[in-house]
Coordinates of N, CA, C and O in Angstrom, one line a residue:
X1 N 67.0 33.1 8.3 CA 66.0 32.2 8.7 C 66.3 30.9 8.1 O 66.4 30.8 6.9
X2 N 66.3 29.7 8.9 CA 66.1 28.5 8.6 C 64.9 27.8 8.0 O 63.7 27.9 8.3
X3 N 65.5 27.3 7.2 CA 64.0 26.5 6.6 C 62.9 25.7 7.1 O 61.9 25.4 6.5
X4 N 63.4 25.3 9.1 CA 62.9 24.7 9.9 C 61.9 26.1 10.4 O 60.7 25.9 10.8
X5 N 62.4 27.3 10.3 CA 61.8 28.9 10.9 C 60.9 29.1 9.8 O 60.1 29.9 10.0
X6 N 60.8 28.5 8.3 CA 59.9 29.2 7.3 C 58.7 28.4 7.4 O 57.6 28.7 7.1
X7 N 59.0 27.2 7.9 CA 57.9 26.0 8.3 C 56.7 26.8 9.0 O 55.6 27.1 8.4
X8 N 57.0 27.0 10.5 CA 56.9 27.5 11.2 C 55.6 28.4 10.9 O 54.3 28.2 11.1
X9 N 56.5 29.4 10.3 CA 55.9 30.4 9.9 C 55.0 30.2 9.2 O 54.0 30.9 9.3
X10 N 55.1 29.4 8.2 CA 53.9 29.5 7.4 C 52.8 28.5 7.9 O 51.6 28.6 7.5
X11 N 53.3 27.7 8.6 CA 51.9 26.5 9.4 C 51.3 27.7 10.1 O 50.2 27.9 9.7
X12 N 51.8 28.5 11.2 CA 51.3 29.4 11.7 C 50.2 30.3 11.2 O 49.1 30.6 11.7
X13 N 50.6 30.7 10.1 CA 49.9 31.8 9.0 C 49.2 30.5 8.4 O 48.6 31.2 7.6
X14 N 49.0 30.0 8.3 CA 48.2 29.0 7.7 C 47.3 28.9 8.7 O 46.4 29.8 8.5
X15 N 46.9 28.3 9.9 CA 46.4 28.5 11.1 C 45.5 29.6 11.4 O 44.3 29.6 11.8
X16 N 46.4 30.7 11.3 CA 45.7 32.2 11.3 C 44.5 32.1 9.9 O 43.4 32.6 10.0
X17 N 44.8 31.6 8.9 CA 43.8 32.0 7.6 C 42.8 31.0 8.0 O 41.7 31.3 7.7
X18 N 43.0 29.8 8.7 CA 41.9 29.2 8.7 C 41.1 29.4 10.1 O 40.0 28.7 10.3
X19 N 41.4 30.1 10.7 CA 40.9 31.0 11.9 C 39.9 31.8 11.6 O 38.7 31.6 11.6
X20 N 40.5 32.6 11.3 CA 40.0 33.7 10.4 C 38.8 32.9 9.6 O 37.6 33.0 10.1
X21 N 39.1 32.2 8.5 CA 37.9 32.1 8.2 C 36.8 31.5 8.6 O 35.7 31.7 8.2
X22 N 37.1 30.7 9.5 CA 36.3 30.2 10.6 C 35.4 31.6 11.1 O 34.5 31.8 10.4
X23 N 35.5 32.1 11.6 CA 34.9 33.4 12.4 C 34.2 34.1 11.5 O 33.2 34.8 11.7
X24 N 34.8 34.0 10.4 CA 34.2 35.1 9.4 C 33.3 34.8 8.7 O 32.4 35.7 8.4
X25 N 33.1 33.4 8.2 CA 32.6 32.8 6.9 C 31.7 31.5 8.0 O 30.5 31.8 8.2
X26 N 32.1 30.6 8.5 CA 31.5 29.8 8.5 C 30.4 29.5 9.7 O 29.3 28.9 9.6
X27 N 31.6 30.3 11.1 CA 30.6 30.4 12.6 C 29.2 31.0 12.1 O 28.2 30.3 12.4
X28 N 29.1 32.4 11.5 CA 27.7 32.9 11.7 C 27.3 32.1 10.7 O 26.1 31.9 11.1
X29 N 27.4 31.3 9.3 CA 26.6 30.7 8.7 C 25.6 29.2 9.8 O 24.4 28.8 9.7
X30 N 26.6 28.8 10.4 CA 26.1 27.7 11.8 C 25.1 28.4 12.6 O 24.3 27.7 13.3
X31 N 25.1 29.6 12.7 CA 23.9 30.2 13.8 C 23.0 30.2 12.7 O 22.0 29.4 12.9
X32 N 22.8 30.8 11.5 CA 21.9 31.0 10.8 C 21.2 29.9 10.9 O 20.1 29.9 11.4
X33 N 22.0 28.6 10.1 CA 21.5 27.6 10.2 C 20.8 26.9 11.5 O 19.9 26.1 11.5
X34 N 21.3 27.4 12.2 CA 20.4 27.0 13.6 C 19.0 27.2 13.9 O 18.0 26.6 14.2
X35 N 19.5 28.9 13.7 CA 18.1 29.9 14.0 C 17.1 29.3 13.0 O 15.9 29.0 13.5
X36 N 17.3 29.1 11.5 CA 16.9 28.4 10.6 C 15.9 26.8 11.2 O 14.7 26.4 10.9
X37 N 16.5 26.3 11.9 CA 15.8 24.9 12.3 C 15.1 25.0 13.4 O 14.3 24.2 13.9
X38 N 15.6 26.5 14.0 CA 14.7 26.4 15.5 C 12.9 26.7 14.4 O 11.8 26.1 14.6
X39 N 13.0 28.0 13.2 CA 12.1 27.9 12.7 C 11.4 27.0 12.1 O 10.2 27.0 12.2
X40 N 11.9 26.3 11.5 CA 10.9 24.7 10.8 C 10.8 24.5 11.7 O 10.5 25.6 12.1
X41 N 10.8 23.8 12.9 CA 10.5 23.3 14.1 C 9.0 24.0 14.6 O 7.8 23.6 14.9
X42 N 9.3 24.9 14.4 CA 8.5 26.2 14.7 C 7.3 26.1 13.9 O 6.2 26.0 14.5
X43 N 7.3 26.1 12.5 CA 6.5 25.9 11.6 C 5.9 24.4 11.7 O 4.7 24.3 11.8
X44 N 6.8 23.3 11.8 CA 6.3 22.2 11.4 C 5.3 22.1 12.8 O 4.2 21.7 12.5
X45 N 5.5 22.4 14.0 CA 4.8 22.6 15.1 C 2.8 23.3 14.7 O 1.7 22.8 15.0
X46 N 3.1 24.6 13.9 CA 2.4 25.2 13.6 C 1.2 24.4 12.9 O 0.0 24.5 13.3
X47 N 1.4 23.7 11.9 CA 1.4 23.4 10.6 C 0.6 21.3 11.8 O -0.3 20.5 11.4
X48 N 1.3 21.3 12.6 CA 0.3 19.7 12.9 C -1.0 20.5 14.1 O -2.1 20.0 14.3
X49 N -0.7 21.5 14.5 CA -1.7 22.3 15.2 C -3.0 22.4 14.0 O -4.1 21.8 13.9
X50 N -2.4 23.4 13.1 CA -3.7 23.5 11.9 C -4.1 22.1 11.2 O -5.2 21.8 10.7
X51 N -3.2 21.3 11.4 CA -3.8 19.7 10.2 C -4.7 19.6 12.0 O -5.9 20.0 11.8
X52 N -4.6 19.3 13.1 CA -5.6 19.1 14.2 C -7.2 20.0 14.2 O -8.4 19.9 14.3
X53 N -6.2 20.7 14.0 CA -8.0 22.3 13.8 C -8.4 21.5 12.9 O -9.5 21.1 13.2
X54 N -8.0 21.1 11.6 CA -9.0 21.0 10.4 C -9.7 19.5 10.6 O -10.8 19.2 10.2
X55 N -8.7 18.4 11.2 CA -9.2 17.3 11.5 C -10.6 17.6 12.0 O -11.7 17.2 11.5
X56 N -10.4 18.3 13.2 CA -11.6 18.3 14.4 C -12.8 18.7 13.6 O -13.7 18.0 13.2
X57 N -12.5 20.5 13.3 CA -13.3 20.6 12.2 C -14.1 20.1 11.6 O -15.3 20.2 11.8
X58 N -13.6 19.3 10.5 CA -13.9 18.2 9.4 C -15.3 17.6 10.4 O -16.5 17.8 10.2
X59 N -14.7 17.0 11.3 CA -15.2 15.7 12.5 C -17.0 16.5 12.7 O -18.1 16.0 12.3
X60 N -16.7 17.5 13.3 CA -17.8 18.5 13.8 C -18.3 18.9 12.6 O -19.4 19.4 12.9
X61 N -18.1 19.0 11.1 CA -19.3 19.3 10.1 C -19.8 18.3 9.9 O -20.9 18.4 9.4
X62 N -19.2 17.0 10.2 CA -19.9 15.4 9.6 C -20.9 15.4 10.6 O -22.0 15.4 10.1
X63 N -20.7 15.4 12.1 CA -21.7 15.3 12.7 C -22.9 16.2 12.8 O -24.0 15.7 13.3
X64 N -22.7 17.8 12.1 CA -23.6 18.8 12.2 C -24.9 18.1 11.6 O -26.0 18.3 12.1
X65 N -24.9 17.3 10.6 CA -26.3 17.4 10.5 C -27.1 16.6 11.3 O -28.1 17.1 11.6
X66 N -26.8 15.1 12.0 CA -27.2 14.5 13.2 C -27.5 15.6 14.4 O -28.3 15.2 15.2
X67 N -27.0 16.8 14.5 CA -26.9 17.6 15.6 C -28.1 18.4 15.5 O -29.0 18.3 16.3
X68 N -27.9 19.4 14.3 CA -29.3 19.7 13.9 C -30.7 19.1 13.9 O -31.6 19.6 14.4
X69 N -30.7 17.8 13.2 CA -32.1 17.4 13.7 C -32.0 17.1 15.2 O -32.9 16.4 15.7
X70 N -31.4 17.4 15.7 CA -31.4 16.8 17.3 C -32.2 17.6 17.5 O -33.3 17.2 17.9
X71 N -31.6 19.2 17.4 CA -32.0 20.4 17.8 C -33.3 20.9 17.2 O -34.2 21.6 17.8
X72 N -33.5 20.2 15.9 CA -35.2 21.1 15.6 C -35.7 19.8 16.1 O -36.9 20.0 16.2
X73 N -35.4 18.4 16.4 CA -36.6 17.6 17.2 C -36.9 18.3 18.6 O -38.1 18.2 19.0
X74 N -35.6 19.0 19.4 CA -35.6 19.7 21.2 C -36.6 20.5 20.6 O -37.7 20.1 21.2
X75 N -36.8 21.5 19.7 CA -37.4 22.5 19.3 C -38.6 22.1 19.1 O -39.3 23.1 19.3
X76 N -38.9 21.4 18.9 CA -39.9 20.6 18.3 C -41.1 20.0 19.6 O -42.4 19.8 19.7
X77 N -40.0 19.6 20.5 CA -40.9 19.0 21.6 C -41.1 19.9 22.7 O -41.6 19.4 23.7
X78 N -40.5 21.8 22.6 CA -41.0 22.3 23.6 C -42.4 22.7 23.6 O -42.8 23.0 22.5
X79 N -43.2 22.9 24.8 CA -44.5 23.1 24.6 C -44.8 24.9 23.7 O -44.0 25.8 23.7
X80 N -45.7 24.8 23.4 CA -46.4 26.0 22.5 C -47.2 26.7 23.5 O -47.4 27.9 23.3
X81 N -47.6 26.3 24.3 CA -48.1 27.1 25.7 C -47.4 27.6 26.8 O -46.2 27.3 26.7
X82 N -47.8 28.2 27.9 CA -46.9 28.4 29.1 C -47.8 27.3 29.8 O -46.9 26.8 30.5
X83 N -48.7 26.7 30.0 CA -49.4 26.0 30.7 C -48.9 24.8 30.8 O -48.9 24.1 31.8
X84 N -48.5 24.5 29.8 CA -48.0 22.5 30.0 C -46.7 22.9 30.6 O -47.1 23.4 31.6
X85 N -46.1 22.9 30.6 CA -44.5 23.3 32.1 C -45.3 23.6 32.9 O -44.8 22.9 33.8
X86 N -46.0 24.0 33.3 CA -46.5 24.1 34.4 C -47.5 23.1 34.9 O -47.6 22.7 36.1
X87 N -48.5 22.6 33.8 CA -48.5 20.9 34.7 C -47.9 19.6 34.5 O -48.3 18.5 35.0
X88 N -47.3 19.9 34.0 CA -45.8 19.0 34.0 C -45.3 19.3 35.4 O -45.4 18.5 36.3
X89 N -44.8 20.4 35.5 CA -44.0 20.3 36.6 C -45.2 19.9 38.4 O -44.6 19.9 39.4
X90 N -46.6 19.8 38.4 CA -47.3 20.2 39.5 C -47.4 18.4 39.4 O -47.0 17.7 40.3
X91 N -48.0 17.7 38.3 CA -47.8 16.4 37.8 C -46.8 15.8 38.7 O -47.0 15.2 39.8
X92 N -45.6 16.2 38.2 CA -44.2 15.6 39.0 C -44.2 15.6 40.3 O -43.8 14.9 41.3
X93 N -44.7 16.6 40.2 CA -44.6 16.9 42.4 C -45.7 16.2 42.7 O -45.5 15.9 43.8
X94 N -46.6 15.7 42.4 CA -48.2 15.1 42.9 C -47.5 13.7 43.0 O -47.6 13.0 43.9
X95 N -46.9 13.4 41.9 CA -46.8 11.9 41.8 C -45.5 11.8 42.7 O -45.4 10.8 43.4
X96 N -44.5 12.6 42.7 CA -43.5 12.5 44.3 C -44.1 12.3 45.5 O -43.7 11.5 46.3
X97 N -45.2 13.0 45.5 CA -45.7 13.0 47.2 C -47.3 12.0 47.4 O -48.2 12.0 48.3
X98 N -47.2 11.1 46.2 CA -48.4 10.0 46.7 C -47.8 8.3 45.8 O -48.3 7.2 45.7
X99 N -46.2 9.1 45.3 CA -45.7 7.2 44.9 C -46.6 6.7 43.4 O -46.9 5.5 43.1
X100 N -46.7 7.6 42.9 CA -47.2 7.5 41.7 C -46.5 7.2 40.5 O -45.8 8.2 40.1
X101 N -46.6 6.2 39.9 CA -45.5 7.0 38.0 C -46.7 7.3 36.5 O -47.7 6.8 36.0
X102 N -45.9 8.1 36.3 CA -46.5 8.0 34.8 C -45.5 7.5 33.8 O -44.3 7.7 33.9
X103 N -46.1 7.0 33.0 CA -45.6 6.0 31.4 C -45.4 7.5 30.7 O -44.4 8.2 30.6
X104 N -46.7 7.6 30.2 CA -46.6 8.6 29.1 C -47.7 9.5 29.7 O -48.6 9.2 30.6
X105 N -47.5 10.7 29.0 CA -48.7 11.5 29.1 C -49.1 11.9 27.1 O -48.5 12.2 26.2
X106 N -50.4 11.6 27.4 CA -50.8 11.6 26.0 C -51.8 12.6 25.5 O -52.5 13.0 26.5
X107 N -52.1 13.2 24.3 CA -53.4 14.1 24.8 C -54.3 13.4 23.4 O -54.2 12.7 22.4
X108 N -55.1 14.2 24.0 CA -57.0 13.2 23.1 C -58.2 13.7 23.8 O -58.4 14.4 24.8
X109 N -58.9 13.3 23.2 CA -60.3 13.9 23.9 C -60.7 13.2 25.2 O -60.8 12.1 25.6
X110 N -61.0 14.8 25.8 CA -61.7 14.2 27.3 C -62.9 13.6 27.6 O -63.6 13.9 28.6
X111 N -63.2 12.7 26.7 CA -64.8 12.4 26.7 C -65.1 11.6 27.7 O -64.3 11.3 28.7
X112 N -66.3 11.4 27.5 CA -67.3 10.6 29.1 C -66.6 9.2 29.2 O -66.1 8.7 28.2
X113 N -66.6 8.8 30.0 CA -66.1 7.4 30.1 C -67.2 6.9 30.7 O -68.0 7.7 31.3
X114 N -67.3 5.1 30.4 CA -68.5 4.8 30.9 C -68.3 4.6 32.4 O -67.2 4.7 32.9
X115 N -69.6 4.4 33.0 CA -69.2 3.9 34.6 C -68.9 2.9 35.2 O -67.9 2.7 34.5
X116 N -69.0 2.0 35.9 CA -68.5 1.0 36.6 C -68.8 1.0 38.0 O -69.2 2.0 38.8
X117 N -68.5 -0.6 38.3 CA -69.0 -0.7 39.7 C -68.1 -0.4 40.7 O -68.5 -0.1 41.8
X118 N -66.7 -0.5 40.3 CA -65.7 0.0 41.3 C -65.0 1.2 41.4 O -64.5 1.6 40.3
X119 N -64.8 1.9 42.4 CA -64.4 3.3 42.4 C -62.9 2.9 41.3 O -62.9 3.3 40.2
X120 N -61.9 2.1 41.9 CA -60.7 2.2 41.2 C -60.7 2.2 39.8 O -59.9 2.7 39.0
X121 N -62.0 1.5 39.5 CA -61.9 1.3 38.1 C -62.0 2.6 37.3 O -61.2 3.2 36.5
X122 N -63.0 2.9 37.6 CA -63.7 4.0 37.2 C -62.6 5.1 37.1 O -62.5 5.7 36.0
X123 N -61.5 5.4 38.2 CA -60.4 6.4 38.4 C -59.6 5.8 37.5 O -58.8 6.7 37.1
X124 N -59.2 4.4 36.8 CA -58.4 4.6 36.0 C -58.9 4.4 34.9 O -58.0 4.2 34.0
X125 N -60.1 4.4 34.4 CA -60.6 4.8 32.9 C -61.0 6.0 32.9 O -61.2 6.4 31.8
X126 N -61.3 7.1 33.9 CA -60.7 8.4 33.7 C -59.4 9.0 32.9 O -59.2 9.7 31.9
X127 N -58.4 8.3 33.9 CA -57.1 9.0 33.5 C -56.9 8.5 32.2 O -56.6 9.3 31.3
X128 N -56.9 7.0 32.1 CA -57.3 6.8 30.6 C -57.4 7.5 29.3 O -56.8 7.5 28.2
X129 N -58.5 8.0 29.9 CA -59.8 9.0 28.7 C -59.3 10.0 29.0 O -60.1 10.9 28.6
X130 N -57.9 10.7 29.6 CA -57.5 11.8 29.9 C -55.6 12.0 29.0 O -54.9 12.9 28.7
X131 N -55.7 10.4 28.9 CA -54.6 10.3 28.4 C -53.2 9.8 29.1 O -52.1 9.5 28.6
X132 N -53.7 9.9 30.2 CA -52.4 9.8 31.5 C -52.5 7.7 31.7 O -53.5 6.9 32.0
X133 N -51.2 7.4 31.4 CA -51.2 5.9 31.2 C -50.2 5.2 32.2 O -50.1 4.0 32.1

């Protein structure tokens, strides 16, 4: 063998060792490492989802108490009887079919009103004294 043939050979075999350790050592350490970043990706994904949940969260206990009194004032303003929804709602329909509005409806005593010389008058210091404004 020539010294130009031992070259050869050992560049070759040199080649082969770093082959070799390529395949052996370093290729599957690069997948790991991959699989590795597909997961932080994964997590870090996770992880701006939950900082969102807690944002929102957060957002909706600040406003809970504004919401609450919302809720015991709704609570508050439904009627205590079955009778008032029901003239509330005959109210609404009366004043649809003669062009009527009501302001407020108020309640107070139905007492006597005095009288007067004109019918209209008289019909609106009724409703008056009835509460209806």
């Amino acid at each position: 063998m020539t010294g130009r043939d031992r070259i050869v050979v050992v560049s070759l075999a040199a080649a082969a060792i770093l082959v070799a350790v390529w395949m052996l050592a370093v290729s599957p350490e690069r997948k790991q490492a991959s699989q590795a970043a597909g997961e932080v990706s994964s997590a870090q994904a996770q992880l701006q989802s939950a900082e969102s949940q807690v944002a929102s969260a957060s957002a909706a206990q600040a406003k809970y108490q504004a919401a609450y009194a919302a809720i015991v004032s709704l609570g508050k303003a439904v009627p205590a009887s079955q009778e008032v929804p029901s003239l509330i709602y005959q109210l609404a329909q009366a004043t649809g079919q003669k062009n009527v509005e009501f302001a407020s409806i108020t309640t107070g005593s139905g007492g006597s009103s005095s009288s007067s010389s004109s019918s209209s008058s008289s019909a609106s210091t009724a409703a008056e004294s009835a509460g209806f404004t």
